[in-house]
Amino acid sequence: MSVLVFADNSEGKFKKTAYEMVSFGKQIAKKAETSLVVVAINASEVDSLSAYGPDKILSIDDDRLSTFNAQAYAACIAQAAEKESATIVAIDSSNDGLYLAPILSVKLNAGFASNVVDFPVSLDPFTVKRKAFSSKGFNFTEIHTAIKLLGLAKNSIGLIEENSSPEKESFSPTLDDQMFNVTSKSIDKTTGTVTIADADVVVSGGRGLKGPENWGMIEELADVLGAATACSKPVSDMGWRPHSEHVGQTGKPVTSNLYIAIGISGAIQHLAGVNSSKVKVVVNNDPEAPFFKAADYGIVGDAFEVIPELTNKLKEFKSTL
Amino acid sequence: MKILVCISHVPDTTSKINFSADNSQFDTTGVQFVINPYDEFVLTRAMWFKEKQGASVTVASVGTASVEPTLRKALAIGADDAIRIDAEPTDGLMVAKHLAEVVKSEGFDLVLAGKESIDYNGGMVPGMLAELLGYNFVNACIGLEINENNAEAVREIDGGKETLNCILPLVAAGQKGIVEEKDLRIPNMRGIMMARKKPLKIVAASEAQPSSTTAKYEKPAAKGACKLVDAGNIDELISLLHNEAKVI
């Protein structure tokens, strides 16, 4: 038996999430007294994974996999899991991870728990804590199948350094043409800005900003913090900002370390989308805004005065670091 | 084209979530149940296909008799008929297996579902269903066009979108964008009256066993009070974020 994790990359480079996946897998492998195998597809820097403790790295290099393909990627991970007799398999919760995981679950006949937020509570029965009800509750799921598949929610455990000298092996899974029935025609990526999914800090604006012309100060604050920008639902509904920035129950979930909400009152659906953010700061001129009950830090004040000053002070602060 | 739309019956988005005293059950007291919002987007897209291109639209849900009002609402929105698979939905794989039986027996070209339900947020049923059926699958769809047997789907990716081509049969899991929220259908009186006469078939569930069960529930830890900082003292906020919260 072994623990197997998939370390995804973007154009060959691992993101922080991949290192978090390896950290997650290593701690479970230690608890289960077994080894950790990491699978990487077309990755250029597998040595960087060694800082987080893998015992073995399986590298798959195949031009057909240069563009993400859920079926084919799931087949690769399933075959790696079978080869390594993995009983616990973990993947991340990126858009791609969530696309391939259910397919992988059926291929491995593995019970799947998504949105896992911590290490397994117990290995027998195998129990994990996962987010449910749009982060308004947690569900402790017992998986009964021989192989367990876990989808780790981003930023749930962070990085845990543990140097290792992993065995490296190249692996060529069997892929047939049928797995490539869904083909990518074009990819349109927003460049130059931090995305909500990747961001450690998110700066978000609501109706209190009064209009799209005032978003400059949100972007400026986000720029100083290296943050992604986001918005509340009414703002995206009114077309001030694109839907891809809408945070909330049916919009994007935020799992950043810091969420700054400006001029957002805090409807229950919005709060459901930001519950998983570690630290929440709210700026609103209405002291009765429900968001103050959910926030860690708050300023009751006029955003048009507070935000430019916060941006300037943060610039000064950053220059002293 | 025969379209199946999978419908989840979930607590309304404004619901406060509570559990029983021993944390073993979700407490439904005072909770309003609705069509899962993600499913509402794909149901509206199915209506578009029906009206513009010609298609029959069936809705299906796995659940006890309690889900029937939700299925009737989907019929009032315009679906032609409904199927209730008579089982308590316990986990995603079991629900997918039940739905797969229906798809196999009735034969659908296109299966639509929301990308996740807002109660358990598993996000697993559509992909599992596709894999069980051997159908093509696209997740997190923010656009879908069908031309004869060809589908062009746009899916959300981290930091952008990707356009995909595939052929039917297809399972597509959708979200906002596959239609806009302003285009969602609200049942009108005629629709509600007609829905009463539309067929709602109840089928027995297969013997699928759940692969996972809920051991218990837990509410998020109660938050400490929000620390208020004076608007004239931004330095204090920066100090708190740096020294106390350690996030900048």
Coordinates of C-alpha atoms in Angstrom, one line a residue:
Chain A
M1 CA 0.0 0.0 0.0
S2 CA 1.0 3.6 -0.4
V3 CA -0.4 7.1 -0.4
L4 CA -0.4 8.8 -3.8
V5 CA -0.9 12.5 -4.6
F6 CA -1.2 14.3 -7.9
A7 CA 1.0 17.4 -8.0
D8 CA -0.4 19.5 -10.8
N9 CA 1.7 22.2 -12.6
S10 CA 1.1 25.0 -14.9
E11 CA 3.3 25.0 -18.0
G12 CA 5.8 22.8 -16.2
K13 CA 6.0 24.8 -13.0
F14 CA 4.4 23.7 -9.8
K15 CA 2.1 26.0 -7.9
K16 CA 2.0 26.4 -4.1
T17 CA -1.0 24.0 -4.2
A18 CA 1.2 21.2 -5.5
Y19 CA 3.6 21.6 -2.6
E20 CA 0.6 21.6 -0.3
M21 CA -0.6 18.4 -1.8
V22 CA 2.8 16.7 -1.2
S23 CA 2.8 18.1 2.4
F24 CA -0.6 16.7 2.9
G25 CA 0.3 13.3 1.5
K26 CA 3.5 13.0 3.5
Q27 CA 1.8 13.5 6.8
I28 CA -0.9 10.9 6.0
A29 CA 1.7 8.5 4.8
K30 CA 3.6 8.9 8.1
K31 CA 0.4 8.3 10.1
A32 CA -0.3 5.2 8.0
E33 CA 3.3 4.1 8.2
T34 CA 3.7 3.9 4.5
S35 CA 5.4 5.7 1.7
L36 CA 4.3 8.7 -0.3
V37 CA 4.3 8.5 -4.1
V38 CA 3.8 11.7 -6.1
V39 CA 2.6 11.8 -9.7
A40 CA 3.6 14.6 -12.0
I41 CA 2.6 15.1 -15.6
N42 CA 5.0 17.0 -17.9
A43 CA 6.6 18.8 -15.0
S44 CA 10.0 20.4 -15.4
E45 CA 11.1 20.8 -11.8
V46 CA 10.3 17.6 -10.0
D47 CA 13.3 18.1 -7.7
S48 CA 11.6 21.0 -6.0
L49 CA 9.0 18.5 -4.6
S50 CA 11.8 16.9 -2.4
A51 CA 11.5 19.7 0.1
Y52 CA 8.1 18.3 1.2
G53 CA 9.0 14.6 1.7
P54 CA 8.0 12.4 -1.2
D55 CA 9.5 8.9 -1.2
K56 CA 9.0 8.4 -4.9
I57 CA 8.1 10.6 -7.8
L58 CA 6.5 9.1 -10.9
S59 CA 7.0 11.4 -13.9
I60 CA 4.8 11.1 -16.9
D61 CA 6.0 12.9 -20.0
D62 CA 3.6 12.7 -23.0
D63 CA 3.0 15.5 -25.5
R64 CA -0.7 14.4 -25.7
L65 CA -1.0 15.7 -22.1
S66 CA 0.4 19.1 -22.8
T67 CA -3.1 20.5 -22.5
F68 CA -5.2 19.4 -19.6
N69 CA -7.6 16.6 -20.4
A70 CA -9.7 15.3 -17.6
Q71 CA -10.3 11.8 -18.9
A72 CA -6.6 11.2 -19.8
Y73 CA -5.3 12.8 -16.6
A74 CA -7.7 10.7 -14.6
A75 CA -6.5 7.6 -16.4
C76 CA -2.8 8.5 -15.7
I77 CA -3.5 8.9 -12.0
A78 CA -5.6 5.8 -11.8
Q79 CA -2.9 3.7 -13.5
A80 CA -0.3 5.1 -11.2
A81 CA -2.4 4.4 -8.2
E82 CA -2.9 0.8 -9.3
K83 CA 0.8 0.3 -10.0
E84 CA 1.7 1.6 -6.6
S85 CA -1.1 -0.2 -4.8
A86 CA -2.2 3.1 -3.4
T87 CA -5.1 3.0 -0.9
I88 CA -5.3 6.7 -0.3
V89 CA -5.2 9.1 -3.3
A90 CA -5.4 12.9 -3.1
I91 CA -5.8 15.6 -5.6
D92 CA -6.2 19.4 -5.3
S93 CA -9.4 21.4 -5.6
S94 CA -8.5 23.6 -8.6
N95 CA -10.9 23.7 -11.5
D96 CA -8.9 21.0 -13.2
G97 CA -8.7 18.9 -10.0
L98 CA -12.5 19.1 -9.5
Y99 CA -13.0 18.1 -13.2
L100 CA -10.9 14.9 -13.1
A101 CA -11.6 13.7 -9.5
P102 CA -15.1 12.3 -10.1
I103 CA -13.8 10.4 -13.2
L104 CA -10.9 9.1 -11.1
S105 CA -13.3 8.0 -8.3
V106 CA -15.2 5.8 -10.7
K107 CA -12.1 4.4 -12.3
L108 CA -10.7 3.4 -8.9
N109 CA -14.0 2.5 -7.4
A110 CA -13.0 4.8 -4.6
G111 CA -15.3 6.8 -2.3
F112 CA -14.5 10.4 -2.8
A113 CA -14.6 13.3 -0.3
S114 CA -14.1 16.7 -1.8
N115 CA -13.4 20.0 0.1
V116 CA -11.4 18.2 2.7
V117 CA -10.0 20.8 5.2
D118 CA -7.7 18.8 7.4
F119 CA -5.7 15.6 7.9
P120 CA -7.9 12.5 8.3
V121 CA -9.4 12.4 11.8
S122 CA -9.0 8.6 11.8
L123 CA -7.6 6.0 9.4
D124 CA -9.9 3.2 10.6
P125 CA -12.7 3.9 10.0
F126 CA -11.3 6.3 7.5
T127 CA -12.8 9.7 8.4
V128 CA -12.2 13.1 7.0
K129 CA -13.5 16.6 7.9
R130 CA -14.9 18.4 4.9
K131 CA -16.7 21.7 4.2
A132 CA -20.4 21.5 3.5
F133 CA -23.4 23.8 3.2
S134 CA -21.2 26.3 1.4
S135 CA -18.9 26.5 4.4
K136 CA -21.8 27.1 6.8
G137 CA -21.1 23.7 8.4
F138 CA -18.7 20.7 8.3
N139 CA -19.3 17.1 7.5
F140 CA -17.2 14.3 8.9
T141 CA -17.3 11.7 6.1
E142 CA -16.5 8.0 6.6
I143 CA -15.3 6.4 3.4
H144 CA -15.9 2.7 3.2
T145 CA -14.3 1.6 -0.1
A146 CA -10.8 0.0 -0.2
I147 CA -9.3 3.0 -2.0
K148 CA -10.1 6.5 -0.6
L149 CA -10.0 9.5 -2.8
L150 CA -9.6 13.0 -1.2
G151 CA -9.9 16.4 -2.7
L152 CA -8.0 18.9 -0.5
A153 CA -9.4 22.4 -0.2
K154 CA -6.7 25.0 -0.9
N155 CA -4.7 26.5 1.9
S156 CA -6.2 24.0 4.4
I157 CA -3.0 22.7 5.8
G158 CA -0.3 25.0 4.3
L159 CA 3.2 23.8 3.5
I160 CA 5.1 21.5 5.8
E161 CA 8.8 21.2 4.9
E162 CA 10.4 17.8 5.2
N163 CA 13.5 17.1 3.0
S164 CA 13.7 13.8 1.3
S165 CA 15.7 12.0 -1.5
P166 CA 12.9 10.5 -3.5
E167 CA 13.3 7.6 -5.9
K168 CA 12.5 8.9 -9.4
E169 CA 10.8 6.8 -12.1
S170 CA 9.4 7.6 -15.4
F171 CA 6.0 6.1 -16.0
S172 CA 4.1 5.6 -19.3
P173 CA 0.5 4.9 -18.7
T174 CA -1.6 3.4 -21.5
L175 CA -3.8 6.1 -23.1
D176 CA -6.1 5.3 -25.9
D177 CA -7.6 7.7 -28.4
Q178 CA -11.1 7.5 -26.8
M179 CA -9.7 9.4 -23.8
F180 CA -9.1 12.4 -26.0
N181 CA -12.7 12.7 -27.2
V182 CA -13.1 16.1 -25.5
T183 CA -10.6 18.4 -27.2
S184 CA -9.4 21.9 -26.3
K185 CA -10.1 24.4 -29.0
S186 CA -8.8 27.5 -27.3
I187 CA -7.7 28.8 -23.9
D188 CA -8.3 32.4 -22.9
K189 CA -6.4 33.3 -19.8
T190 CA -6.5 36.7 -18.1
T191 CA -2.9 37.7 -17.9
G192 CA -1.1 40.1 -15.6
T193 CA -3.5 39.8 -12.7
V194 CA -3.7 37.5 -9.7
T195 CA -6.6 35.2 -9.9
I196 CA -9.0 34.6 -7.0
A197 CA -8.2 30.9 -7.0
D198 CA -4.4 31.5 -6.6
A199 CA -4.5 34.6 -4.4
D200 CA -3.4 34.7 -0.8
V201 CA -5.0 38.1 -0.4
V202 CA -8.3 39.2 -2.0
V203 CA -9.6 42.7 -2.1
S204 CA -13.3 42.9 -2.8
G205 CA -15.7 45.7 -3.4
G206 CA -19.5 46.1 -3.1
R207 CA -22.3 48.5 -3.8
G208 CA -20.8 50.9 -1.4
L209 CA -18.2 51.8 -4.1
K210 CA -21.1 53.5 -5.9
G211 CA -20.0 52.7 -9.4
P212 CA -17.4 50.9 -11.6
E213 CA -15.5 54.2 -12.1
N214 CA -14.4 53.9 -8.5
W215 CA -12.7 50.5 -8.9
G216 CA -9.3 52.2 -9.4
M217 CA -8.8 52.4 -5.7
I218 CA -9.7 48.7 -5.2
E219 CA -7.1 47.8 -7.9
E220 CA -4.5 50.0 -6.4
L221 CA -4.9 48.5 -2.9
A222 CA -4.8 45.0 -4.5
D223 CA -1.7 45.9 -6.4
V224 CA 0.1 46.9 -3.2
L225 CA -0.9 43.7 -1.5
G226 CA -0.3 41.4 -4.6
A227 CA -4.0 40.6 -4.2
A228 CA -6.8 39.5 -6.6
T229 CA -9.8 41.7 -6.9
A230 CA -13.3 40.5 -6.4
C231 CA -16.8 41.8 -5.9
S232 CA -20.2 41.1 -4.3
K233 CA -23.1 39.7 -6.3
P234 CA -25.0 42.9 -6.9
V235 CA -21.9 44.5 -8.4
S236 CA -21.5 41.7 -10.9
D237 CA -25.2 41.6 -11.6
M238 CA -25.1 45.4 -12.4
G239 CA -22.2 44.7 -14.8
W240 CA -19.7 46.9 -12.9
R241 CA -17.4 43.9 -12.7
P242 CA -17.2 40.6 -14.6
H243 CA -19.0 37.5 -13.2
S244 CA -15.7 35.8 -12.7
E245 CA -15.1 38.1 -9.8
H246 CA -18.4 37.4 -8.0
V247 CA -17.7 36.0 -4.6
G248 CA -20.4 34.1 -2.8
Q249 CA -22.5 31.0 -2.5
T250 CA -23.1 30.6 -6.2
G251 CA -20.0 32.6 -7.2
K252 CA -16.4 32.0 -6.4
P253 CA -15.4 30.7 -3.0
V254 CA -12.5 32.5 -1.4
T255 CA -9.9 30.5 0.6
S256 CA -7.3 33.2 0.9
N257 CA -5.4 34.1 4.0
L258 CA -6.7 37.7 4.0
Y259 CA -10.1 38.9 2.6
I260 CA -10.7 42.7 2.6
A261 CA -14.4 43.6 2.0
I262 CA -15.0 47.2 1.1
G263 CA -18.5 48.6 1.0
I264 CA -20.1 45.1 1.2
S265 CA -22.8 44.7 3.8
G266 CA -22.4 40.9 4.1
A267 CA -25.5 39.0 2.9
I268 CA -25.6 35.4 4.1
Q269 CA -24.9 34.2 0.6
H270 CA -21.8 36.4 0.4
L271 CA -20.5 35.3 3.8
A272 CA -20.9 31.6 2.7
G273 CA -18.4 32.3 0.0
V274 CA -15.8 33.9 2.3
N275 CA -16.1 31.8 5.4
S276 CA -13.1 29.8 4.5
S277 CA -10.9 32.8 4.3
K278 CA -8.6 32.9 7.3
V279 CA -8.7 36.6 8.2
K280 CA -11.5 39.0 7.2
V281 CA -11.3 42.8 7.3
V282 CA -14.4 44.9 6.6
V283 CA -14.6 48.6 5.8
N284 CA -18.1 49.9 5.8
N285 CA -19.8 53.2 6.8
D286 CA -22.8 51.4 8.3
P287 CA -21.9 50.1 11.8
E288 CA -24.9 47.8 11.6
A289 CA -23.6 46.0 8.5
P290 CA -23.9 42.2 9.1
F291 CA -20.3 41.7 7.9
F292 CA -19.0 43.2 11.1
K293 CA -20.2 40.1 12.9
A294 CA -18.3 37.8 10.6
A295 CA -15.1 39.9 10.3
D296 CA -11.9 39.8 12.4
Y297 CA -11.1 43.5 12.0
G298 CA -13.3 46.3 11.0
I299 CA -13.3 50.0 10.3
V300 CA -16.5 52.0 10.4
G301 CA -15.8 54.7 7.9
D302 CA -16.1 56.2 4.4
A303 CA -14.3 53.8 2.0
F304 CA -13.4 56.8 -0.2
E305 CA -11.3 58.2 2.7
V306 CA -10.1 55.0 4.3
I307 CA -9.0 53.0 1.3
P308 CA -6.6 55.6 -0.3
E309 CA -5.1 56.2 3.1
L310 CA -4.7 52.4 3.7
T311 CA -3.1 52.0 0.3
N312 CA -0.6 54.8 1.0
K313 CA 0.2 53.5 4.5
L314 CA 0.7 50.0 3.2
K315 CA 3.1 51.2 0.5
E316 CA 5.1 52.9 3.3
F317 CA 4.9 49.8 5.4
K318 CA 6.0 47.5 2.6
S319 CA 9.0 49.7 1.8
T320 CA 10.2 49.2 5.4
L321 CA 10.1 45.4 5.2
Chain B
M1 CA -32.5 15.7 -28.9
K2 CA -33.4 14.1 -25.5
I3 CA -32.2 16.1 -22.6
L4 CA -32.1 15.0 -18.9
V5 CA -31.6 17.7 -16.3
C6 CA -30.6 16.3 -12.9
I7 CA -32.1 18.3 -10.1
S8 CA -31.0 18.5 -6.5
H9 CA -33.5 19.6 -3.8
V10 CA -31.5 21.9 -1.4
P11 CA -31.9 24.4 1.4
D12 CA -32.6 27.9 0.1
T13 CA -29.4 30.1 -0.1
T14 CA -30.6 32.2 2.8
S15 CA -31.0 29.3 5.1
K16 CA -29.3 29.2 8.5
I17 CA -27.7 25.8 8.8
N18 CA -28.2 23.9 12.1
F19 CA -27.7 20.3 13.2
S20 CA -29.5 18.1 15.7
A21 CA -28.4 18.3 19.3
D22 CA -26.1 15.2 18.9
N23 CA -24.8 16.6 15.5
S24 CA -25.9 13.5 13.7
Q25 CA -28.5 15.1 11.4
F26 CA -29.0 18.2 9.4
D27 CA -31.9 20.0 11.1
T28 CA -34.5 20.9 8.5
T29 CA -36.7 22.8 10.9
G30 CA -37.9 26.0 9.2
V31 CA -35.7 25.4 6.2
Q32 CA -37.2 26.1 2.7
F33 CA -36.1 23.8 0.0
V34 CA -35.5 24.9 -3.6
I35 CA -34.1 23.7 -6.9
N36 CA -30.3 23.8 -6.5
P37 CA -29.3 27.2 -8.0
Y38 CA -26.7 25.6 -10.3
D39 CA -29.3 23.2 -11.6
E40 CA -31.6 26.2 -12.3
F41 CA -29.0 27.6 -14.6
V42 CA -28.8 24.3 -16.6
L43 CA -32.5 23.8 -16.6
T44 CA -32.9 27.3 -18.2
R45 CA -30.3 26.3 -20.8
A46 CA -32.3 23.1 -21.5
M47 CA -35.4 25.2 -22.0
W48 CA -33.5 27.3 -24.5
F49 CA -32.5 24.2 -26.5
K50 CA -36.1 23.0 -26.4
E51 CA -37.5 26.2 -27.7
K52 CA -34.9 27.2 -30.2
Q53 CA -33.6 23.9 -31.5
G54 CA -36.2 21.3 -30.5
A55 CA -35.6 18.9 -27.7
S56 CA -37.6 17.1 -25.0
V57 CA -36.6 17.9 -21.4
T58 CA -36.9 15.4 -18.6
V59 CA -36.0 16.3 -15.0
A60 CA -34.8 13.7 -12.5
S61 CA -34.0 13.7 -8.8
V62 CA -33.0 11.0 -6.4
G63 CA -35.0 11.4 -3.2
T64 CA -38.1 10.7 -1.1
A65 CA -41.5 12.1 -1.8
S66 CA -40.3 15.4 -0.2
V67 CA -38.5 16.3 -3.4
E68 CA -41.7 16.2 -5.5
P69 CA -42.6 19.9 -5.0
T70 CA -39.1 20.8 -6.4
L71 CA -39.7 18.5 -9.4
R72 CA -43.1 20.1 -10.0
K73 CA -41.5 23.5 -10.0
A74 CA -39.1 22.3 -12.7
L75 CA -42.1 21.1 -14.6
A76 CA -43.8 24.5 -14.1
I77 CA -40.7 26.1 -15.6
G78 CA -41.2 24.0 -18.7
A79 CA -39.7 20.5 -18.4
D80 CA -41.9 17.9 -20.2
D81 CA -41.8 15.2 -17.6
A82 CA -40.1 14.2 -14.3
I83 CA -38.6 11.1 -12.8
R84 CA -38.1 10.6 -9.1
I85 CA -35.8 7.8 -8.1
D86 CA -37.1 6.6 -4.8
A87 CA -34.1 6.6 -2.5
E88 CA -32.6 8.7 0.2
P89 CA -29.5 10.2 -1.4
T90 CA -26.6 9.5 0.8
D91 CA -23.5 9.9 -1.2
G92 CA -22.4 11.2 -4.6
L93 CA -21.5 7.8 -6.1
M94 CA -24.8 6.3 -5.1
V95 CA -26.7 9.2 -6.6
A96 CA -24.7 8.9 -9.8
K97 CA -25.3 5.2 -10.0
H98 CA -29.1 5.7 -9.6
L99 CA -29.1 8.4 -12.3
A100 CA -27.0 6.2 -14.6
E101 CA -29.7 3.5 -14.5
V102 CA -32.3 6.1 -15.6
V103 CA -30.1 7.4 -18.4
K104 CA -29.4 3.8 -19.6
S105 CA -33.1 2.8 -19.6
E106 CA -34.4 6.0 -21.2
G107 CA -31.5 7.0 -23.4
F108 CA -30.6 10.7 -23.3
D109 CA -28.2 12.5 -25.7
L110 CA -27.4 15.3 -23.3
V111 CA -27.4 15.2 -19.5
L112 CA -27.2 18.5 -17.7
A113 CA -26.6 19.1 -14.0
G114 CA -25.3 21.9 -11.8
K115 CA -21.6 21.7 -11.1
E116 CA -22.4 21.1 -7.4
S117 CA -25.3 21.2 -5.0
I118 CA -25.2 23.9 -2.4
D119 CA -25.8 21.5 0.5
Y120 CA -23.0 18.9 0.3
N121 CA -20.9 20.8 -2.3
G122 CA -19.5 17.5 -3.4
G123 CA -19.2 18.4 -7.1
M124 CA -19.0 14.8 -7.9
V125 CA -22.3 13.5 -9.4
P126 CA -22.0 14.8 -13.0
G127 CA -18.5 13.5 -13.5
M128 CA -19.2 10.2 -11.9
L129 CA -22.4 9.8 -14.0
A130 CA -20.4 10.5 -17.2
E131 CA -17.8 8.0 -16.3
L132 CA -20.3 5.3 -15.4
L133 CA -22.1 5.9 -18.7
G134 CA -19.0 6.3 -20.9
Y135 CA -20.3 9.7 -22.0
N136 CA -18.1 12.7 -22.7
F137 CA -18.0 15.1 -19.8
V138 CA -17.4 18.8 -19.4
N139 CA -17.3 20.4 -16.0
A140 CA -17.9 24.0 -14.8
C141 CA -19.6 25.0 -18.1
I142 CA -20.1 28.7 -18.6
G143 CA -21.3 28.2 -22.2
L144 CA -22.8 25.4 -24.2
E145 CA -23.9 25.2 -27.9
I146 CA -25.1 22.0 -29.6
N147 CA -25.1 21.6 -33.3
E148 CA -26.5 18.2 -34.5
N149 CA -24.2 15.8 -32.6
N150 CA -21.4 18.3 -31.9
A151 CA -21.1 20.2 -28.7
E152 CA -19.0 23.3 -28.1
A153 CA -18.6 24.0 -24.4
V154 CA -16.8 26.8 -22.6
R155 CA -15.6 25.8 -19.1
E156 CA -14.1 27.9 -16.4
I157 CA -10.4 27.3 -15.7
D158 CA -8.2 28.9 -13.0
G159 CA -7.7 32.4 -14.3
G160 CA -9.7 32.2 -17.5
K161 CA -11.8 30.0 -19.7
E162 CA -11.3 27.2 -22.2
T163 CA -13.4 26.3 -25.2
L164 CA -13.8 22.5 -25.8
N165 CA -15.2 20.5 -28.6
C166 CA -16.8 17.1 -28.2
I167 CA -19.6 15.0 -29.6
L168 CA -22.8 13.8 -27.9
P169 CA -23.7 11.9 -25.8
L170 CA -22.5 14.4 -23.2
V171 CA -22.8 15.1 -19.6
A172 CA -22.3 18.8 -18.9
A173 CA -22.1 20.3 -15.4
G174 CA -23.0 24.0 -15.5
Q175 CA -22.9 27.2 -13.5
K176 CA -23.7 30.8 -13.8
G177 CA -22.7 31.9 -17.3
I178 CA -24.3 28.9 -19.1
V179 CA -27.2 31.3 -18.9
E180 CA -27.3 34.7 -17.1
E181 CA -29.1 35.1 -13.8
K182 CA -31.5 37.6 -15.3
D183 CA -32.6 34.9 -17.8
L184 CA -33.6 32.4 -15.2
R185 CA -37.3 31.3 -15.5
I186 CA -39.9 32.0 -12.9
P187 CA -42.9 29.7 -13.1
N188 CA -46.0 31.6 -14.2
M189 CA -49.6 30.6 -13.3
R190 CA -50.1 28.8 -16.6
G191 CA -46.9 26.8 -16.1
I192 CA -47.9 25.9 -12.6
M193 CA -51.4 24.7 -13.7
M194 CA -49.9 22.7 -16.6
A195 CA -47.2 21.2 -14.3
R196 CA -50.0 19.5 -12.3
K197 CA -50.9 17.4 -15.3
K198 CA -47.4 16.5 -16.5
P199 CA -46.2 13.0 -15.8
L200 CA -44.0 12.5 -12.7
K201 CA -42.8 8.9 -12.7
I202 CA -41.5 7.2 -9.6
V203 CA -38.9 4.5 -10.2
A204 CA -37.4 2.1 -7.7
A205 CA -33.8 2.6 -6.9
S206 CA -31.1 0.1 -7.8
E207 CA -29.2 -1.7 -5.2
A208 CA -26.3 0.7 -5.2
Q209 CA -24.6 0.9 -1.8
P210 CA -23.1 4.2 -0.6
S211 CA -19.3 4.4 -0.7
S212 CA -19.3 6.9 2.2
T213 CA -21.5 8.0 5.0
T214 CA -21.7 11.0 7.4
A215 CA -20.3 10.3 10.8
K216 CA -21.3 13.7 12.2
Y217 CA -21.7 17.3 11.5
E218 CA -20.1 20.4 13.0
K219 CA -20.8 24.1 12.9
P220 CA -17.8 26.4 12.3
A221 CA -16.3 27.7 15.6
A222 CA -18.0 30.7 16.9
K223 CA -16.1 33.8 15.9
G224 CA -14.6 36.2 18.4
A225 CA -15.9 39.7 18.3
C226 CA -14.7 41.9 15.4
K227 CA -11.9 44.2 16.5
L228 CA -12.9 47.7 15.5
V229 CA -10.2 50.1 14.5
D230 CA -10.8 53.9 14.4
A231 CA -10.9 55.2 10.8
G232 CA -8.3 57.8 11.8
N233 CA -5.9 55.1 13.0
I234 CA -5.0 53.1 9.9
D235 CA -1.5 52.4 11.3
E236 CA -3.2 50.3 14.0
L237 CA -4.9 48.1 11.4
I238 CA -1.6 47.5 9.6
S239 CA 0.1 46.6 12.9
L240 CA -2.7 44.2 13.7
L241 CA -2.6 42.5 10.3
H242 CA 1.2 42.2 10.5
N243 CA 1.8 41.4 14.2
E244 CA -1.3 39.7 15.4
A245 CA -2.9 38.1 12.3
K246 CA 0.4 37.7 10.5
V247 CA -1.2 38.0 7.0
I248 CA 0.8 40.9 5.6

